[in-house]
Amino acid sequence: MLKIEGLRTVFGAAGLPEIAAVDGVDLTVARGRTLGIVGESGCGKSILSLSIMRLLPPPGRIAAGRILFGGQDLAALSNRQMRQVRGRRIAMIFQEPMTSLNPLRSIGAQIAEAIRTHDRGASAADLRARGIEALKRVRIPAPERRIDDYPHQMSGGMRQRVMIAMALSCAPDLLIADEPTTALDVTVQAQVLDLLRDLQAETGMAIILITHDLGVVARMADEVAVMYAGRVAEQAGTAAIFNDPQHPYTLGLLGSIPRIEARPGRLLAIEGTVPPPFALPPGCRFAPRCVFADADCNTAPPPLRDIAPGQRVACFRAPVEDIA
Amino acid sequence: MTARRFRLGLGVALVAIIALAGLLAPWIAPFDPNASGADVLSGATATHWMGTDDLGRDVYSRVLHGARISLLVGPLAALVTAIIGVPFGLLAGYARGRLNQFLVQVMDLFIALPNLVLALIITVMVGATLLNIVLVLGIVMWPEMARLVRGQVMSLRETPFIEAARSIGCKPSRILAFHIWPNIMRIVAAQMAIAVSAAIFTAASLGFLGLGLPPPAADWGSMVQSGFDYLSLNPLLSLAPGAAVALTVLGFYLVGRSVE
Amino acid sequence: MTPLLEAIDLARHYPVGGGLFSRKPAGLVRAVDGVSFTVAKGETLGLVGESGCGKSTLARLTLRLIDPTAGTLRFEGQDITRLEGEAMRRLRPRMQMVFQDPFASLNPRMTVAEILAEPLLVHGIGDARQRRARVEALLPMVGLASHHADRKPHEFSGGQRQRIGIARALAVEPSLIVCDEPVSALDVSIQAQVVNLLKDLQARLGLSYLFIAHDLAVVRHVADRVAVMVLGRIMEVAPAEDLYARPSHPYTRMLLAAVPRPDPAQRHLPSAAPATADLPGPLSIPQGCRFHPRCPMAVEPCRREEPGLQPLAGAPGHLTACWRAAELPAWMPPPQAPPAPAAARRLALYAERRDQARDSG
């Protein structure tokens, strides 16, 4: 359904060298499937999603590559054509629902506006009925009452549900969820994730789930792309990422998770920090932090290669047990 | 962004022109600003670019010299504003309880009184000398500064780094001086530029109402007022100092707003 | 032995609202509502609760950054509940805090050296040269380099800033550090770095931590004992091993079940999410047990009367505030497959390499 080929998104003010926040990324998502995109802040995962939506803040722009969606190349569409896609066929939800909702308008008014963008003829009574229906769908209790609430009267979890209701009001084919549960309490997070999964089963939409939490990925995703410094480090089915992780960065991420059932001990952690996009190492971008790196890793960037059926990794040293 | 830079550029240019005019007035002014001549109330001519006033003084020279007075009164008044307003605002923003209530009530009292009227009353009482006008303007304008500073302090006070400073055992005086003040300096500087423009405007208003510096000082406000009677003979008599006031006020205002 | 820190029935209530002409508040937010706990020397007490449970207020009460409405606070046996002015200021170096937001908790105008030297300066410790030497000693302790000293906070990543915050807390050699969600704002990989750092420092310096978190996973790796808070009260407290092995409050179980596990095999299990909606806020604490509106086990007595913390039979130090604690079914943690051999092997290799790297440099 969505196929990204060689996407390169750069930021560059006139006269300065361009900085590539996303640098040669290929991804696909199929109908009814969920692609998890995992990485630390600064890995380019949010810029990737904004590239798909064509909502890049200036001076960001797509410098190369194609974003094929339902037979169209989104990267080549005019702004006007893109508005037909955005919010109708692709919808997006963000980490902080409070900032995406207008604090001065009731929930009902904001849902009605979302519905009206694709159905201009709807009457006021019809809009209200459909708004209540939308809230019911995201399991907000007493929707007849809550529809007149203002965002500040709701909890974070309820607001995220409202955002989901608005995003789904036009039955999109693809939902991009950028850290949708990071700001929520764990019990609420579990509820919202369940809700997203059920709604996907109901509608058959594809989901791109952007998160830094592998626990969320394990619960939600069918495929996973691990991103590091603007590139895909490893890409595989969810089971393979957890059971047969190949890239040292994936290993580091897995080892960093505090496990509730494990005996407490030292967490694996990845030392150091993500290099800023204007000071990238010449070879493998993870090499300076990698415990397995050797001289070769610093000479040229490793290509993304097939290492097992359906699993690709960008590492010269994988599988690491073969290192003498 | 570009609009803001344009405003800043325009403001700086205006202020620079006025400042140069004031600084260089003794050398670039063609005539002594206070020297009367036989040529009374002439229109603009090649010798008198802006004509002469009712005593035959060269208007162009007087406008140039007026810049000196305005550039003295405005910044000095802004300084007095800051000297009273900043400490008051810092204290009112940080203190809690009764002290806070008292300070806020004092501030509100001053804010409630209209600036110009208050300035008029005090000026009438103390007399219009340069020092008095500076002090009066400062006394009239400080509550604005105090209110701004108080608001900034109150929002900063709740930030974690101020809480951190408290947790390591900083005294309130140190928190104000080392943690809060450096973070609001820029806004205070911007507000001072705006205070300069307000002070020049209020000083001109006082002058226009007959409470400017005593004659023969080239006070823009007084010049506008005295030119009023001869508008039909030489409109520049009022227009030129009026425009000078407007441009100076605009210049400082633009600088202040775009730095903010 | 006297505990390092002891809180007895600590409470903080905030009046809210009130009309324009009335001095009477409209309501009372009971942010912290009668909390007792102790922290022993060298111990980590984990304090877990969801947003609005009062854990951050409790952190600030503990450090006397805000004043308690009621209750007693003792530090090294001394009653500090009403300590004021200079006496309180002199105590500050003994108890420090690490904040949640690594971006907002450092003064943007100061250099790292100034930030780290300030606690020493404020308490008149050493001269300028000695303070600089202390800064130079603190930086490597938290994994920063000495060339970082003259930079300003905006030049650092979130994880590095949190290290600066930790170094600031360490500067005056405290015995207690209150960590208010120190890793919640960080990426998982950076969280692990900071958790490891805090544990290393504790082992080295004999620190005590009050470690506040919003979920039970991170706390598992740092805490010796864990307390779980709901709406301003502790509902269960126990030695860590015991709490995870047999959680004895329905809320603790709910929190445990909700942690997303990094195990795709569990995704098809029935949902761990609680079916009921959000808890009411601290402005309208329910009658009876404050957890009952969300509790799957609630019965009539739970709606009438509030349970107190009671010791659990056969488990020393394990207390729970639940009328039905004795009737709870045996705790069944979600079934877990052993880690896949390939993953386990590579993770072990990773750990081995990392330890080599650490030992050699």
GROMACS .gro file of N, CA and C in nm, chain A residues 39-151:
model
  339
   39GLY      N    1   1.371   0.375   1.711
   39GLY     CA    2   1.501   0.442   1.717
   39GLY      C    3   1.500   0.549   1.823
   40GLU      N    4   1.619   0.598   1.855
   40GLU     CA    5   1.630   0.703   1.957
   40GLU      C    6   1.592   0.838   1.898
   41SER      N    7   1.571   0.936   1.984
   41SER     CA    8   1.541   1.069   1.930
   41SER      C    9   1.660   1.114   1.846
   42GLY      N   10   1.629   1.175   1.734
   42GLY     CA   11   1.735   1.218   1.645
   42GLY      C   12   1.771   1.115   1.541
   43CYS      N   13   1.699   1.002   1.537
   43CYS     CA   14   1.733   0.900   1.438
   43CYS      C   15   1.664   0.926   1.305
   44GLY      N   16   1.573   1.023   1.303
   44GLY     CA   17   1.506   1.058   1.177
   44GLY      C   18   1.368   0.998   1.165
   45LYS      N   19   1.318   0.928   1.269
   45LYS     CA   20   1.190   0.859   1.254
   45LYS      C   21   1.073   0.956   1.243
   46SER      N   22   1.080   1.066   1.317
   46SER     CA   23   0.970   1.163   1.306
   46SER      C   24   0.977   1.241   1.175
   47ILE      N   25   1.099   1.270   1.130
   47ILE     CA   26   1.114   1.340   1.002
   47ILE      C   27   1.063   1.252   0.889
   48LEU      N   28   1.085   1.121   0.903
   48LEU     CA   29   1.034   1.028   0.803
   48LEU      C   30   0.883   1.038   0.794
   49SER      N   31   0.815   1.039   0.910
   49SER     CA   32   0.670   1.044   0.905
   49SER      C   33   0.621   1.178   0.852
   50LEU      N   34   0.689   1.285   0.886
   50LEU     CA   35   0.649   1.415   0.834
   50LEU      C   36   0.675   1.424   0.683
   51SER      N   37   0.775   1.349   0.636
   51SER     CA   38   0.801   1.346   0.492
   51SER      C   39   0.684   1.279   0.420
   52ILE      N   40   0.634   1.169   0.478
   52ILE     CA   41   0.522   1.099   0.414
   52ILE      C   42   0.400   1.192   0.409
   53MET      N   43   0.379   1.266   0.518
   53MET     CA   44   0.264   1.357   0.523
   53MET      C   45   0.290   1.484   0.444
   54ARG      N   46   0.412   1.502   0.400
   54ARG     CA   47   0.455   1.627   0.334
   54ARG      C   48   0.429   1.747   0.425
   55LEU      N   49   0.461   1.730   0.550
   55LEU     CA   50   0.441   1.837   0.648
   55LEU      C   51   0.574   1.882   0.707
   56LEU      N   52   0.681   1.873   0.628
   56LEU     CA   53   0.813   1.907   0.680
   56LEU      C   54   0.821   2.056   0.714
   57PRO      N   55   0.874   2.086   0.831
   57PRO     CA   56   0.894   2.228   0.862
   57PRO      C   57   1.007   2.284   0.775
   58PRO      N   58   0.996   2.406   0.726
   58PRO     CA   59   1.106   2.462   0.648
   58PRO      C   60   1.229   2.477   0.738
   59PRO      N   61   1.353   2.465   0.687
   59PRO     CA   62   1.387   2.448   0.546
   59PRO      C   63   1.397   2.302   0.503
   60GLY      N   64   1.315   2.212   0.559
   60GLY     CA   65   1.324   2.072   0.522
   60GLY      C   66   1.258   2.046   0.387
   61ARG      N   67   1.315   1.954   0.310
   61ARG     CA   68   1.250   1.916   0.184
   61ARG      C   69   1.295   1.776   0.144
   62ILE      N   70   1.213   1.712   0.062
   62ILE     CA   71   1.247   1.580   0.012
   62ILE      C   72   1.342   1.600  -0.105
   63ALA      N   73   1.465   1.549  -0.093
   63ALA     CA   74   1.565   1.575  -0.196
   63ALA      C   75   1.569   1.464  -0.299
   64ALA      N   76   1.531   1.343  -0.259
   64ALA     CA   77   1.536   1.232  -0.354
   64ALA      C   78   1.442   1.122  -0.306
   65GLY      N   79   1.406   1.035  -0.395
   65GLY     CA   80   1.328   0.917  -0.359
   65GLY      C   81   1.181   0.933  -0.392
   66ARG      N   82   1.109   0.823  -0.378
   66ARG     CA   83   0.966   0.822  -0.410
   66ARG      C   84   0.888   0.768  -0.292
   67ILE      N   85   0.767   0.821  -0.276
   67ILE     CA   86   0.676   0.771  -0.172
   67ILE      C   87   0.551   0.726  -0.245
   68LEU      N   88   0.546   0.598  -0.279
   68LEU     CA   89   0.434   0.549  -0.359
   68LEU      C   90   0.321   0.508  -0.268
   69PHE      N   91   0.205   0.569  -0.293
   69PHE     CA   92   0.088   0.541  -0.210
   69PHE      C   93  -0.032   0.529  -0.301
   70GLY      N   94  -0.091   0.411  -0.308
   70GLY     CA   95  -0.207   0.389  -0.395
   70GLY      C   96  -0.181   0.435  -0.537
   71GLY      N   97  -0.063   0.405  -0.592
   71GLY     CA   98  -0.034   0.437  -0.730
   71GLY      C   99   0.014   0.579  -0.755
   72GLN      N  100   0.017   0.663  -0.652
   72GLN     CA  101   0.066   0.799  -0.670
   72GLN      C  102   0.201   0.813  -0.601
   73ASP      N  103   0.285   0.903  -0.652
   73ASP     CA  104   0.408   0.935  -0.582
   73ASP      C  105   0.383   1.062  -0.501
   74LEU      N  106   0.371   1.044  -0.369
   74LEU     CA  107   0.337   1.159  -0.283
   74LEU      C  108   0.444   1.267  -0.292
   75ALA      N  109   0.567   1.225  -0.315
   75ALA     CA  110   0.675   1.324  -0.318
   75ALA      C  111   0.660   1.418  -0.437
   76ALA      N  112   0.585   1.373  -0.540
   76ALA     CA  113   0.573   1.455  -0.660
   76ALA      C  114   0.441   1.532  -0.666
   77LEU      N  115   0.353   1.511  -0.570
   77LEU     CA  116   0.223   1.578  -0.574
   77LEU      C  117   0.236   1.727  -0.543
   78SER      N  118   0.143   1.804  -0.598
   78SER     CA  119   0.139   1.946  -0.561
   78SER      C  120   0.082   1.957  -0.421
   79ASN      N  121   0.101   2.072  -0.358
   79ASN     CA  122   0.048   2.091  -0.224
   79ASN      C  123  -0.102   2.071  -0.222
   80ARG      N  124  -0.167   2.116  -0.332
   80ARG     CA  125  -0.311   2.106  -0.339
   80ARG      C  126  -0.355   1.960  -0.348
   81GLN      N  127  -0.288   1.885  -0.433
   81GLN     CA  128  -0.320   1.742  -0.443
   81GLN      C  129  -0.294   1.671  -0.311
   82MET      N  130  -0.187   1.714  -0.244
   82MET     CA  131  -0.148   1.650  -0.119
   82MET      C  132  -0.256   1.672  -0.013
   83ARG      N  133  -0.321   1.789  -0.017
   83ARG     CA  134  -0.427   1.815   0.081
   83ARG      C  135  -0.543   1.717   0.065
   84GLN      N  136  -0.562   1.667  -0.059
   84GLN     CA  137  -0.668   1.568  -0.081
   84GLN      C  138  -0.632   1.434  -0.015
   85VAL      N  139  -0.503   1.409  -0.004
   85VAL     CA  140  -0.458   1.282   0.054
   85VAL      C  141  -0.455   1.290   0.206
   86ARG      N  142  -0.399   1.401   0.255
   86ARG     CA  143  -0.378   1.420   0.397
   86ARG      C  144  -0.511   1.429   0.471
   87GLY      N  145  -0.524   1.356   0.577
   87GLY     CA  146  -0.647   1.365   0.657
   87GLY      C  147  -0.760   1.283   0.598
   88ARG      N  148  -0.751   1.245   0.470
   88ARG     CA  149  -0.856   1.161   0.413
   88ARG      C  150  -0.806   1.019   0.395
   89ARG      N  151  -0.690   1.009   0.330
   89ARG     CA  152  -0.642   0.873   0.304
   89ARG      C  153  -0.525   0.840   0.397
   90ILE      N  154  -0.454   0.943   0.445
   90ILE     CA  155  -0.351   0.921   0.546
   90ILE      C  156  -0.381   1.014   0.663
   91ALA      N  157  -0.387   0.959   0.782
   91ALA     CA  158  -0.411   1.042   0.900
   91ALA      C  159  -0.295   1.023   0.997
   92MET      N  160  -0.284   1.115   1.089
   92MET     CA  161  -0.169   1.108   1.179
   92MET      C  162  -0.211   1.143   1.321
   93ILE      N  163  -0.153   1.074   1.419
   93ILE     CA  164  -0.172   1.113   1.559
   93ILE      C  165  -0.035   1.131   1.623
   94PHE      N  166  -0.031   1.220   1.722
   94PHE     CA  167   0.097   1.261   1.779
   94PHE      C  168   0.109   1.221   1.925
   95GLN      N  169   0.228   1.248   1.978
   95GLN     CA  170   0.256   1.213   2.117
   95GLN      C  171   0.169   1.290   2.216
   96GLU      N  172   0.162   1.422   2.195
   96GLU     CA  173   0.094   1.505   2.295
   96GLU      C  174  -0.040   1.553   2.240
   97PRO      N  175  -0.148   1.484   2.276
   97PRO     CA  176  -0.276   1.520   2.216
   97PRO      C  177  -0.322   1.661   2.256
   98MET      N  178  -0.273   1.711   2.368
   98MET     CA  179  -0.319   1.843   2.412
   98MET      C  180  -0.280   1.951   2.312
   99THR      N  181  -0.158   1.941   2.259
   99THR     CA  182  -0.113   2.046   2.169
   99THR      C  183  -0.179   2.034   2.031
  100SER      N  184  -0.234   1.918   1.999
  100SER     CA  185  -0.297   1.903   1.869
  100SER      C  186  -0.445   1.938   1.874
  101LEU      N  187  -0.499   1.957   1.994
  101LEU     CA  188  -0.640   1.993   2.005
  101LEU      C  189  -0.652   2.141   2.037
  102ASN      N  190  -0.755   2.204   1.983
  102ASN     CA  191  -0.779   2.345   2.012
  102ASN      C  192  -0.843   2.356   2.150
  103PRO      N  193  -0.778   2.423   2.244
  103PRO     CA  194  -0.830   2.425   2.382
  103PRO      C  195  -0.960   2.503   2.396
  104LEU      N  196  -0.992   2.586   2.297
  104LEU     CA  197  -1.109   2.674   2.312
  104LEU      C  198  -1.234   2.618   2.246
  105ARG      N  199  -1.224   2.501   2.184
  105ARG     CA  200  -1.342   2.446   2.117
  105ARG      C  201  -1.375   2.310   2.175
  106SER      N  202  -1.504   2.279   2.179
  106SER     CA  203  -1.545   2.152   2.238
  106SER      C  204  -1.498   2.037   2.150
  107ILE      N  205  -1.490   1.920   2.212
  107ILE     CA  206  -1.451   1.799   2.141
  107ILE      C  207  -1.542   1.777   2.021
  108GLY      N  208  -1.672   1.796   2.044
  108GLY     CA  209  -1.770   1.772   1.938
  108GLY      C  210  -1.743   1.861   1.818
  109ALA      N  211  -1.716   1.989   1.843
  109ALA     CA  212  -1.692   2.083   1.733
  109ALA      C  213  -1.569   2.041   1.653
  110GLN      N  214  -1.469   1.991   1.723
  110GLN     CA  215  -1.346   1.955   1.652
  110GLN      C  216  -1.363   1.827   1.572
  111ILE      N  217  -1.441   1.734   1.626
  111ILE     CA  218  -1.467   1.612   1.548
  111ILE      C  219  -1.553   1.647   1.427
  112ALA      N  220  -1.652   1.735   1.449
  112ALA     CA  221  -1.740   1.774   1.339
  112ALA      C  222  -1.658   1.836   1.226
  113GLU      N  223  -1.560   1.915   1.263
  113GLU     CA  224  -1.478   1.979   1.161
  113GLU      C  225  -1.401   1.874   1.081
  114ALA      N  226  -1.351   1.773   1.152
  114ALA     CA  227  -1.278   1.667   1.082
  114ALA      C  228  -1.370   1.592   0.986
  115ILE      N  229  -1.495   1.569   1.029
  115ILE     CA  230  -1.588   1.497   0.942
  115ILE      C  231  -1.624   1.585   0.821
  116ARG      N  232  -1.643   1.714   0.847
  116ARG     CA  233  -1.686   1.804   0.741
  116ARG      C  234  -1.583   1.820   0.630
  117THR      N  235  -1.455   1.799   0.661
  117THR     CA  236  -1.355   1.815   0.555
  117THR      C  237  -1.376   1.715   0.441
  118HIS      N  238  -1.437   1.602   0.469
  118HIS     CA  239  -1.458   1.510   0.358
  118HIS      C  240  -1.606   1.488   0.328
  119ASP      N  241  -1.694   1.551   0.407
  119ASP     CA  242  -1.837   1.538   0.380
  119ASP      C  243  -1.904   1.672   0.409
  120ARG      N  244  -1.899   1.757   0.308
  120ARG     CA  245  -1.944   1.894   0.331
  120ARG      C  246  -2.094   1.904   0.358
  121GLY      N  247  -2.169   1.810   0.306
  121GLY     CA  248  -2.314   1.823   0.312
  121GLY      C  249  -2.376   1.786   0.446
  122ALA      N  250  -2.296   1.734   0.541
  122ALA     CA  251  -2.355   1.681   0.663
  122ALA      C  252  -2.427   1.789   0.743
  123SER      N  253  -2.545   1.756   0.794
  123SER     CA  254  -2.621   1.852   0.875
  123SER      C  255  -2.567   1.852   1.018
  124ALA      N  256  -2.608   1.956   1.095
  124ALA     CA  257  -2.559   1.969   1.231
  124ALA      C  258  -2.597   1.848   1.316
  125ALA      N  259  -2.722   1.804   1.302
  125ALA     CA  260  -2.770   1.691   1.381
  125ALA      C  261  -2.693   1.564   1.342
  126ASP      N  262  -2.672   1.552   1.211
  126ASP     CA  263  -2.599   1.436   1.160
  126ASP      C  264  -2.456   1.435   1.213
  127LEU      N  265  -2.393   1.556   1.211
  127LEU     CA  266  -2.255   1.566   1.259
  127LEU      C  267  -2.245   1.524   1.405
  128ARG      N  268  -2.343   1.569   1.484
  128ARG     CA  269  -2.339   1.537   1.626
  128ARG      C  270  -2.353   1.385   1.647
  129ALA      N  271  -2.449   1.328   1.573
  129ALA     CA  272  -2.471   1.184   1.585
  129ALA      C  273  -2.344   1.108   1.547
  130ARG      N  274  -2.280   1.153   1.438
  130ARG     CA  275  -2.160   1.084   1.394
  130ARG      C  276  -2.043   1.107   1.491
  131GLY      N  277  -2.041   1.226   1.553
  131GLY     CA  278  -1.938   1.254   1.653
  131GLY      C  279  -1.951   1.160   1.771
  132ILE      N  280  -2.076   1.142   1.817
  132ILE     CA  281  -2.101   1.052   1.930
  132ILE      C  282  -2.061   0.909   1.892
  133GLU      N  283  -2.095   0.873   1.768
  133GLU     CA  284  -2.060   0.742   1.717
  133GLU      C  285  -1.908   0.723   1.719
  134ALA      N  286  -1.837   0.828   1.675
  134ALA     CA  287  -1.690   0.821   1.669
  134ALA      C  288  -1.630   0.805   1.809
  135LEU      N  289  -1.687   0.876   1.906
  135LEU     CA  290  -1.637   0.865   2.043
  135LEU      C  291  -1.666   0.726   2.100
  136LYS      N  292  -1.783   0.674   2.064
  136LYS     CA  293  -1.820   0.540   2.111
  136LYS      C  294  -1.721   0.438   2.057
  137ARG      N  295  -1.682   0.461   1.932
  137ARG     CA  296  -1.592   0.369   1.866
  137ARG      C  297  -1.455   0.364   1.935
  138VAL      N  298  -1.411   0.475   1.988
  138VAL     CA  299  -1.283   0.473   2.060
  138VAL      C  300  -1.303   0.449   2.210
  139ARG      N  301  -1.423   0.398   2.244
  139ARG     CA  302  -1.455   0.351   2.379
  139ARG      C  303  -1.444   0.461   2.485
  140ILE      N  304  -1.493   0.578   2.450
  140ILE     CA  305  -1.504   0.681   2.552
  140ILE      C  306  -1.638   0.662   2.621
  141PRO      N  307  -1.637   0.644   2.753
  141PRO     CA  308  -1.764   0.622   2.823
  141PRO      C  309  -1.851   0.748   2.818
  142ALA      N  310  -1.982   0.725   2.817
  142ALA     CA  311  -2.082   0.833   2.812
  142ALA      C  312  -2.052   0.934   2.702
  143PRO      N  313  -2.041   0.891   2.576
  143PRO     CA  314  -2.003   0.984   2.468
  143PRO      C  315  -2.104   1.097   2.450
  144GLU      N  316  -2.232   1.073   2.480
  144GLU     CA  317  -2.333   1.178   2.462
  144GLU      C  318  -2.299   1.298   2.550
  145ARG      N  319  -2.236   1.269   2.665
  145ARG     CA  320  -2.200   1.377   2.756
  145ARG      C  321  -2.063   1.434   2.721
  146ARG      N  322  -1.970   1.346   2.693
  146ARG     CA  323  -1.831   1.390   2.673
  146ARG      C  324  -1.814   1.473   2.547
  147ILE      N  325  -1.906   1.461   2.452
  147ILE     CA  326  -1.890   1.532   2.326
  147ILE      C  327  -1.890   1.683   2.346
  148ASP      N  328  -1.953   1.730   2.455
  148ASP     CA  329  -1.956   1.874   2.482
  148ASP      C  330  -1.841   1.919   2.571
  149ASP      N  331  -1.755   1.826   2.612
  149ASP     CA  332  -1.641   1.863   2.696
  149ASP      C  333  -1.536   1.940   2.615
  150TYR      N  334  -1.453   2.012   2.689
  150TYR     CA  335  -1.338   2.077   2.627
  150TYR      C  336  -1.214   1.994   2.658
  151PRO      N  337  -1.110   2.007   2.575
  151PRO     CA  338  -0.993   1.919   2.593
  151PRO      C  339  -0.939   1.918   2.737
   0.00000   0.00000   0.00000
